[in-house]
mmCIF file with all atom_site columns, C-alpha atoms in Angstrom:
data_model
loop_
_atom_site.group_PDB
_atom_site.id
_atom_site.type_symbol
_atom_site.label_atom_id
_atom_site.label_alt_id
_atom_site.label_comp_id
_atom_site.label_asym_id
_atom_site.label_entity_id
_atom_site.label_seq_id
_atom_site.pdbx_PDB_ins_code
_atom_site.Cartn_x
_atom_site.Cartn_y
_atom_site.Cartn_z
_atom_site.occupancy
_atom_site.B_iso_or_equiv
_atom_site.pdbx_formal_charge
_atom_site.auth_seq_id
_atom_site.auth_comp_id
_atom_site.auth_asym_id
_atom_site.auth_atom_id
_atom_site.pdbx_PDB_model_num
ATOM 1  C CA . UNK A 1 1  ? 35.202 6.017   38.141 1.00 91.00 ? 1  UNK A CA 1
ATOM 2  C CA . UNK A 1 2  ? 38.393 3.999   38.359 1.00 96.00 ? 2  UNK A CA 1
ATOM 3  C CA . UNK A 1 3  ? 38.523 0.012   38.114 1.00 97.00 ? 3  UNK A CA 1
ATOM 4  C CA . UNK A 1 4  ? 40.517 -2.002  37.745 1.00 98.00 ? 4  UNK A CA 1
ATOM 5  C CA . UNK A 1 5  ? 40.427 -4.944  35.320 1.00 98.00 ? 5  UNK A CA 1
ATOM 6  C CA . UNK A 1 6  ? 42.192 -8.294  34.929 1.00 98.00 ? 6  UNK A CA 1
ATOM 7  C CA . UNK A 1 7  ? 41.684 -10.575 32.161 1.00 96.00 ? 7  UNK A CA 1
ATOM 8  C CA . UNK A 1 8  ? 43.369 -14.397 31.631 1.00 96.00 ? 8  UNK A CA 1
ATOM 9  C CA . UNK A 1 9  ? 42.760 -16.181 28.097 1.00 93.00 ? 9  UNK A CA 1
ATOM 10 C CA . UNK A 1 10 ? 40.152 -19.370 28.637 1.00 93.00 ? 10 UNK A CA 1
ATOM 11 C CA . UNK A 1 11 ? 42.588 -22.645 28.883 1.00 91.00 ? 11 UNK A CA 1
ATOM 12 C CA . UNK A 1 12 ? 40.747 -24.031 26.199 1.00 90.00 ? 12 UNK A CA 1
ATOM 13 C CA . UNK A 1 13 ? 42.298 -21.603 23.479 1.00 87.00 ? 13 UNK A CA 1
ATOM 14 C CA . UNK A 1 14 ? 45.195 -23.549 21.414 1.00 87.00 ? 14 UNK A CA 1
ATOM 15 C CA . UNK A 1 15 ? 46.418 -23.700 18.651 1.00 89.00 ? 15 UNK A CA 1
ATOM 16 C CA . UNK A 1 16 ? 45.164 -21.911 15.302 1.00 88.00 ? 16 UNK A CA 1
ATOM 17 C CA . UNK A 1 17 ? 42.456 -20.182 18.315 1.00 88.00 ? 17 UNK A CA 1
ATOM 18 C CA . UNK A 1 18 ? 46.202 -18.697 19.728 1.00 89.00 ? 18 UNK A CA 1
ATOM 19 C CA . UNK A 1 19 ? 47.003 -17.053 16.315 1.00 89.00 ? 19 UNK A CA 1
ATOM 20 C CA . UNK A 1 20 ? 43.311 -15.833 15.725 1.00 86.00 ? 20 UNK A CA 1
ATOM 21 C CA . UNK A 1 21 ? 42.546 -14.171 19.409 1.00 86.00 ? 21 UNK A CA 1
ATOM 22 C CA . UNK A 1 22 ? 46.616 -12.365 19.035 1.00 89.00 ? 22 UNK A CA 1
ATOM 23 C CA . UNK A 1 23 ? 45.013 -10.851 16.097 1.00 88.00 ? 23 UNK A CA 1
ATOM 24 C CA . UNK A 1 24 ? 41.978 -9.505  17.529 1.00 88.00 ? 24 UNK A CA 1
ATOM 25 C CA . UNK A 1 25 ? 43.097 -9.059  20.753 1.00 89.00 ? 25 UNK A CA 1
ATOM 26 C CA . UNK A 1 26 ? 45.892 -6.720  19.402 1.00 91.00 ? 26 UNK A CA 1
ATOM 27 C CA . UNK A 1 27 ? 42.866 -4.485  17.259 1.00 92.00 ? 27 UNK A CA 1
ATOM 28 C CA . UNK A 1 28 ? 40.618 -4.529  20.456 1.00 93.00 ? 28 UNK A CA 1
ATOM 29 C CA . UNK A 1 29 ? 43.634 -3.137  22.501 1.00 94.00 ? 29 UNK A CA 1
ATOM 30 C CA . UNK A 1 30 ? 44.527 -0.378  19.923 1.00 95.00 ? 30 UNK A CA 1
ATOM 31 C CA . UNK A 1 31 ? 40.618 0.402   20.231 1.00 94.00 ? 31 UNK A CA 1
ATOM 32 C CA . UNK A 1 32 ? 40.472 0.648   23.810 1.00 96.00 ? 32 UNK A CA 1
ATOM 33 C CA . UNK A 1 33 ? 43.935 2.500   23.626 1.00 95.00 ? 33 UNK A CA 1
ATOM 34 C CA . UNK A 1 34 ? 42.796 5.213   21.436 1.00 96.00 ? 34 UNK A CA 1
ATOM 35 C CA . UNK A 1 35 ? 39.493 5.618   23.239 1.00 96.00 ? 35 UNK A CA 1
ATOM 36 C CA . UNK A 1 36 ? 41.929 7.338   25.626 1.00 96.00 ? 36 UNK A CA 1
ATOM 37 C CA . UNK A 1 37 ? 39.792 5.384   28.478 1.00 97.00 ? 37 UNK A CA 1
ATOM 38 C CA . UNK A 1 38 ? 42.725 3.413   29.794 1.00 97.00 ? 38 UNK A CA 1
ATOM 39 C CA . UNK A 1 39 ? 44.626 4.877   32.691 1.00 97.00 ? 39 UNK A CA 1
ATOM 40 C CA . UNK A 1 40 ? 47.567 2.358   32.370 1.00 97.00 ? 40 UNK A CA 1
ATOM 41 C CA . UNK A 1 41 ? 47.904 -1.500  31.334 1.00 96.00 ? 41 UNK A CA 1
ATOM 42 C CA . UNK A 1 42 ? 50.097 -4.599  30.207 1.00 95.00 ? 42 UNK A CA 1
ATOM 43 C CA . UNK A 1 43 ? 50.385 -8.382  30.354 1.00 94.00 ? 43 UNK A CA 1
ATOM 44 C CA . UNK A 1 44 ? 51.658 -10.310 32.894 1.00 96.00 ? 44 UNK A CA 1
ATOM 45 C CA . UNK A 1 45 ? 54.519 -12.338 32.431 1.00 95.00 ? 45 UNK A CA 1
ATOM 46 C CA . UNK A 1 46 ? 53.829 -15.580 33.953 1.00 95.00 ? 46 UNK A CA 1
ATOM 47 C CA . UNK A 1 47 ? 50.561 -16.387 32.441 1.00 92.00 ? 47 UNK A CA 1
ATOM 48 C CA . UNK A 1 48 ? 48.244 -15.418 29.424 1.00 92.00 ? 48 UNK A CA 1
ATOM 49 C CA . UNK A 1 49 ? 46.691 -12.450 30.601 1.00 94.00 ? 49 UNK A CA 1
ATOM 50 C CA . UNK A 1 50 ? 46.892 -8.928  31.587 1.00 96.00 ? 50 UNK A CA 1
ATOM 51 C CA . UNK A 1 51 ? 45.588 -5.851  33.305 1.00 98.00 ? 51 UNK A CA 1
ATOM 52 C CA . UNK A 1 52 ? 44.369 -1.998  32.416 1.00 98.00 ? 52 UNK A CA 1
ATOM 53 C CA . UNK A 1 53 ? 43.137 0.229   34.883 1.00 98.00 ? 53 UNK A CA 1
ATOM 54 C CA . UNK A 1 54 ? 40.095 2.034   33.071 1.00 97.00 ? 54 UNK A CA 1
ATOM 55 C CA . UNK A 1 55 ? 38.596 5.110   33.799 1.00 97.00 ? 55 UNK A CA 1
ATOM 56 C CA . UNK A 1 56 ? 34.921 4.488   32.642 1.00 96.00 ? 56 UNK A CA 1
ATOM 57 C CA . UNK A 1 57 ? 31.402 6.332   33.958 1.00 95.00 ? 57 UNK A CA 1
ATOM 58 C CA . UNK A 1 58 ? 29.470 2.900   33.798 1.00 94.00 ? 58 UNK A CA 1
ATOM 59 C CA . UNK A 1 59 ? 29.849 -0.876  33.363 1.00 92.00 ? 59 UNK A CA 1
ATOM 60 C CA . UNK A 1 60 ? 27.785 -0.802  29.800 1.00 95.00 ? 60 UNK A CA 1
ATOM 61 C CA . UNK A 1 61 ? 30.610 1.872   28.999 1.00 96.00 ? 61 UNK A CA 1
ATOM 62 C CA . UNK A 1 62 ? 33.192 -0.951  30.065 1.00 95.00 ? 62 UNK A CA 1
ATOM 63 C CA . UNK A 1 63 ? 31.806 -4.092  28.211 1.00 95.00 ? 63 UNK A CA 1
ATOM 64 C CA . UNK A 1 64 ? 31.410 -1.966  24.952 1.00 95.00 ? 64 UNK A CA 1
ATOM 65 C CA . UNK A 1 65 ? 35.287 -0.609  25.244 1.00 95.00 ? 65 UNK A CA 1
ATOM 66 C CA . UNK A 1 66 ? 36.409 -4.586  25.777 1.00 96.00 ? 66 UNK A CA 1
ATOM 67 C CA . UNK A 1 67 ? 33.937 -5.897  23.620 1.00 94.00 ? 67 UNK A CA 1
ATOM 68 C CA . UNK A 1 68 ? 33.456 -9.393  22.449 1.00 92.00 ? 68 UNK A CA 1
ATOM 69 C CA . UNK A 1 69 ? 37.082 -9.538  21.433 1.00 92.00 ? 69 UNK A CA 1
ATOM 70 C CA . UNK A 1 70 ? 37.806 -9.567  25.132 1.00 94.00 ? 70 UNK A CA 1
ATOM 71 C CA . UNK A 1 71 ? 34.747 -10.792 27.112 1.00 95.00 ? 71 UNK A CA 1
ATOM 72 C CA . UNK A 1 72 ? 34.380 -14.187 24.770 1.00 93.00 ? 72 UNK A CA 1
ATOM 73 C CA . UNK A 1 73 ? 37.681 -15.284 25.062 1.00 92.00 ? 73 UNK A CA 1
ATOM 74 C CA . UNK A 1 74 ? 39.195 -14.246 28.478 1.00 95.00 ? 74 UNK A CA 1
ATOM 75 C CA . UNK A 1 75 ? 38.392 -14.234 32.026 1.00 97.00 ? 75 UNK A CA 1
ATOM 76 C CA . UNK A 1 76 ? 37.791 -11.330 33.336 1.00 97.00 ? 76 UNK A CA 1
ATOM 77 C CA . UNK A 1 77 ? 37.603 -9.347  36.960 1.00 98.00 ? 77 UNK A CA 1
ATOM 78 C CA . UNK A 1 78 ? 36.564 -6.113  37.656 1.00 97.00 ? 78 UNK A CA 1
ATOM 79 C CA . UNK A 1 79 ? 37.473 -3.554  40.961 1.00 97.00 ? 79 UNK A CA 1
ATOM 80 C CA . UNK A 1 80 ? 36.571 -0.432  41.513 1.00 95.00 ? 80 UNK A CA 1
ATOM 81 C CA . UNK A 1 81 ? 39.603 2.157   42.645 1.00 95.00 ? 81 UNK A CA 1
ATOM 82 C CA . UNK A 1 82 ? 39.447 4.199   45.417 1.00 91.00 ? 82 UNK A CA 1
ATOM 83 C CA . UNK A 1 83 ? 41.964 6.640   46.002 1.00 91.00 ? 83 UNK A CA 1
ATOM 84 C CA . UNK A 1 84 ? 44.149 6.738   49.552 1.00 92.00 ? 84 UNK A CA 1
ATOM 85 C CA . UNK A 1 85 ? 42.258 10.135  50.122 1.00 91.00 ? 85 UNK A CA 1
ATOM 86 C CA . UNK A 1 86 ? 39.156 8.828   49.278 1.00 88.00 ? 86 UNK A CA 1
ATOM 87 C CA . UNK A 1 87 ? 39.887 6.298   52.285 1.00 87.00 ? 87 UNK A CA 1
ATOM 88 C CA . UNK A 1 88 ? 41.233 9.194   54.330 1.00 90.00 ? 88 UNK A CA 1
ATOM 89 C CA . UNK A 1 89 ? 37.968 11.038  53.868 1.00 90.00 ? 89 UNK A CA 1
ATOM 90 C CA . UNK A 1 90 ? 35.281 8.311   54.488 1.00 88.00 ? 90 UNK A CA 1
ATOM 91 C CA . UNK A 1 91 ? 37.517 7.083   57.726 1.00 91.00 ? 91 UNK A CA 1
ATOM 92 C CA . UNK A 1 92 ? 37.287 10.891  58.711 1.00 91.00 ? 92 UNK A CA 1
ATOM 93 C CA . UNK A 1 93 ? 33.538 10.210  58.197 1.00 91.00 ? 93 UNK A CA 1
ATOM 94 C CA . UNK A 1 94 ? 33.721 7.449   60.830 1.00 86.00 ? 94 UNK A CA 1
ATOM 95 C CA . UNK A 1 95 ? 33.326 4.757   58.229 1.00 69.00 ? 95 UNK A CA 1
#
Protein backbone atom coordinates (compact mmCIF):
# COMPACT_ATOMS: atom_id res chain seq x y z
CA UNK A 1 0.00 0.00 0.00
CA UNK A 2 0.79 3.64 -0.68
CA UNK A 3 0.74 6.48 2.13
CA UNK A 4 1.64 9.18 2.40
CA UNK A 5 3.61 10.70 5.28
CA UNK A 6 4.34 14.18 6.65
CA UNK A 7 6.54 14.87 9.44
CA UNK A 8 7.32 18.60 11.23
CA UNK A 9 10.24 18.72 13.98
CA UNK A 10 8.52 19.31 17.72
CA UNK A 11 8.91 23.32 18.40
CA UNK A 12 10.62 22.50 21.39
CA UNK A 13 13.91 21.29 19.54
CA UNK A 14 16.71 24.21 19.71
CA UNK A 15 19.71 24.58 19.90
CA UNK A 16 22.51 21.79 20.48
CA UNK A 17 18.87 19.34 20.04
CA UNK A 18 19.05 21.13 16.17
CA UNK A 19 22.64 19.83 15.56
CA UNK A 20 21.95 16.34 17.24
CA UNK A 21 18.39 15.40 15.40
CA UNK A 22 20.36 16.82 11.66
CA UNK A 23 22.63 14.06 12.52
CA UNK A 24 20.31 11.34 13.06
CA UNK A 25 17.76 12.44 11.03
CA UNK A 26 20.22 12.42 8.02
CA UNK A 27 21.30 8.36 9.04
CA UNK A 28 17.51 7.51 9.50
CA UNK A 29 16.82 9.00 5.96
CA UNK A 30 19.77 7.14 4.25
CA UNK A 31 18.13 3.99 6.10
CA UNK A 32 14.77 4.45 4.90
CA UNK A 33 16.35 5.46 1.45
CA UNK A 34 18.19 2.33 0.94
CA UNK A 35 15.36 0.17 2.20
CA UNK A 36 14.17 1.10 -1.31
CA UNK A 37 10.58 1.60 0.54
CA UNK A 38 10.26 5.25 -0.35
CA UNK A 39 8.39 6.10 -3.50
CA UNK A 40 9.54 9.81 -3.49
CA UNK A 41 10.31 12.55 -0.66
CA UNK A 42 11.90 15.99 0.48
CA UNK A 43 11.55 18.88 2.92
CA UNK A 44 9.50 21.62 2.68
CA UNK A 45 10.80 24.90 2.43
CA UNK A 46 8.87 27.02 4.68
CA UNK A 47 9.02 25.06 7.80
CA UNK A 48 11.06 22.19 9.53
CA UNK A 49 9.65 19.28 8.06
CA UNK A 50 9.10 17.14 5.14
CA UNK A 51 7.28 14.44 3.27
CA UNK A 52 7.98 10.71 1.60
CA UNK A 53 5.43 8.81 0.05
CA UNK A 54 6.15 5.10 1.28
CA UNK A 55 5.19 2.06 -0.17
CA UNK A 56 4.88 -0.24 2.97
CA UNK A 57 2.53 -3.66 3.50
CA UNK A 58 1.69 -2.59 7.20
CA UNK A 59 1.92 0.24 9.76
CA UNK A 60 4.49 -1.94 12.13
CA UNK A 61 6.48 -2.07 8.70
CA UNK A 62 6.19 1.89 8.71
CA UNK A 63 7.15 2.78 12.39
CA UNK A 64 10.21 0.35 12.16
CA UNK A 65 11.45 2.10 8.64
CA UNK A 66 11.04 5.77 10.57
CA UNK A 67 12.04 4.57 13.74
CA UNK A 68 12.66 6.47 16.87
CA UNK A 69 14.91 8.83 14.98
CA UNK A 70 11.73 10.09 13.39
CA UNK A 71 8.69 9.28 15.58
CA UNK A 72 10.45 10.94 18.94
CA UNK A 73 11.28 14.02 17.52
CA UNK A 74 8.75 15.01 14.76
CA UNK A 75 5.16 15.18 14.16
CA UNK A 76 3.97 13.00 12.09
CA UNK A 77 0.70 12.21 9.68
CA UNK A 78 -0.06 9.37 7.84
CA UNK A 79 -2.58 8.86 4.43
CA UNK A 80 -3.16 6.16 2.63
CA UNK A 81 -2.90 6.63 -1.48
CA UNK A 82 -5.36 5.65 -3.69
CA UNK A 83 -4.79 5.76 -7.19
CA UNK A 84 -7.28 7.90 -9.76
CA UNK A 85 -8.22 4.34 -11.13
CA UNK A 86 -8.67 2.98 -7.97
CA UNK A 87 -11.40 5.87 -7.59
CA UNK A 88 -12.57 5.16 -11.13
CA UNK A 89 -13.18 1.55 -10.21
CA UNK A 90 -14.95 1.77 -6.76
CA UNK A 91 -17.25 4.81 -8.33
CA UNK A 92 -17.93 2.17 -11.18
CA UNK A 93 -18.87 0.00 -8.15
CA UNK A 94 -21.48 2.60 -7.14
CA UNK A 95 -19.43 3.70 -4.18
Amino acid sequence: MKIHVTFEAFPGILGADVTRLRSEVGQAMERIMQSGKMVDGGIFADLRGGYMIMEISSGGELQALLGGQILDNFKVCTHPIASFEELKALFARGG
